[in-house]
Amino acid sequence: MPHNLKCLIIEDEPLAIKKISEYIRMFPSFSITGTIRDIEDPARFAIDLRATDILFLDLVVSGGIIETLEEYIAGIPFLIVTSAISKRDYPSFVKERSHYALQKPISPEMFRECIAELFNMC
């Protein structure tokens, strides 16, 4: 597994933020660079997105339309969707790129399996 991977969380549910943050901390080579709770103005956090290795993305976030993130997340190496919606309902820009999915509610075991899959497929 690569070292010093920068993780960014886009999520507006406090409990989900808490759990995903706890799970990220299970991996010493991961660091959380921030949490974005409102996507109304993606340009405001574009610098953070460009510096991200792994994006944990909920597809239903307050303040905006998830499709507005398409151009901003295109260059992020790893996308992990953390959502309660079905994969068939993902926006096309997510379906069309390589990504991993964690269906809510997310357990520690699901998280570990996702990370193992992520790095076995690199």
GROMACS .gro file of C-alpha atoms in nm, residues 6-63:
model
   58
    6LYS     CA    1  -0.431   1.220   0.150
    7CYS     CA    2  -0.800   1.153   0.206
    8LEU     CA    3  -1.081   1.403   0.165
    9ILE     CA    4  -1.439   1.340   0.277
   10ILE     CA    5  -1.740   1.497   0.107
   11GLU     CA    6  -2.029   1.423   0.339
   12ASP     CA    7  -2.292   1.621   0.527
   13GLU     CA    8  -2.413   1.368   0.785
   14PRO     CA    9  -2.225   1.410   1.116
   15LEU     CA   10  -2.246   1.040   1.210
   16ALA     CA   11  -2.120   0.930   0.867
   17ILE     CA   12  -1.830   1.180   0.890
   18LYS     CA   13  -1.740   1.045   1.234
   19LYS     CA   14  -1.747   0.680   1.121
   20ILE     CA   15  -1.560   0.733   0.793
   21SER     CA   16  -1.296   0.936   0.979
   22GLU     CA   17  -1.257   0.656   1.237
   23TYR     CA   18  -1.219   0.400   0.960
   24ILE     CA   19  -0.963   0.609   0.772
   25ARG     CA   20  -0.757   0.634   1.092
   26MET     CA   21  -0.733   0.252   1.098
   27PHE     CA   22  -0.477   0.291   0.819
   28PRO     CA   23  -0.154   0.462   0.933
   29SER     CA   24  -0.061   0.551   0.575
   30PHE     CA   25  -0.381   0.757   0.534
   31SER     CA   26  -0.431   1.114   0.652
   32ILE     CA   27  -0.752   1.314   0.648
   33THR     CA   28  -0.693   1.650   0.485
   34GLY     CA   29  -1.047   1.777   0.533
   35THR     CA   30  -1.421   1.733   0.529
   36ILE     CA   31  -1.653   1.917   0.295
   37ARG     CA   32  -2.012   1.937   0.416
   38ASP     CA   33  -2.158   2.170   0.154
   39ILE     CA   34  -2.087   2.154  -0.220
   40GLU     CA   35  -2.257   2.477  -0.325
   41ASP     CA   36  -1.930   2.632  -0.448
   42PRO     CA   37  -1.681   2.363  -0.562
   43ALA     CA   38  -1.427   2.627  -0.667
   44ARG     CA   39  -1.394   2.715  -0.297
   45PHE     CA   40  -1.238   2.373  -0.223
   46ALA     CA   41  -1.082   2.297  -0.564
   47ILE     CA   42  -0.728   2.321  -0.422
   48ASP     CA   43  -0.813   2.055  -0.164
   49LEU     CA   44  -0.953   1.829  -0.434
   50ARG     CA   45  -0.640   1.863  -0.650
   51ALA     CA   46  -0.423   1.754  -0.355
   52THR     CA   47  -0.639   1.448  -0.277
   53ASP     CA   48  -0.536   1.086  -0.334
   54ILE     CA   49  -0.858   0.923  -0.211
   55LEU     CA   50  -1.195   1.095  -0.217
   56PHE     CA   51  -1.474   0.956  -0.001
   57LEU     CA   52  -1.783   1.093  -0.175
   58ASP     CA   53  -2.143   1.086  -0.064
   59LEU     CA   54  -2.366   1.142  -0.365
   60VAL     CA   55  -2.637   1.327  -0.174
   61VAL     CA   56  -2.480   1.631  -0.009
   62SER     CA   57  -2.640   1.959   0.090
   63GLY     CA   58  -2.584   2.286  -0.084
   0.00000   0.00000   0.00000
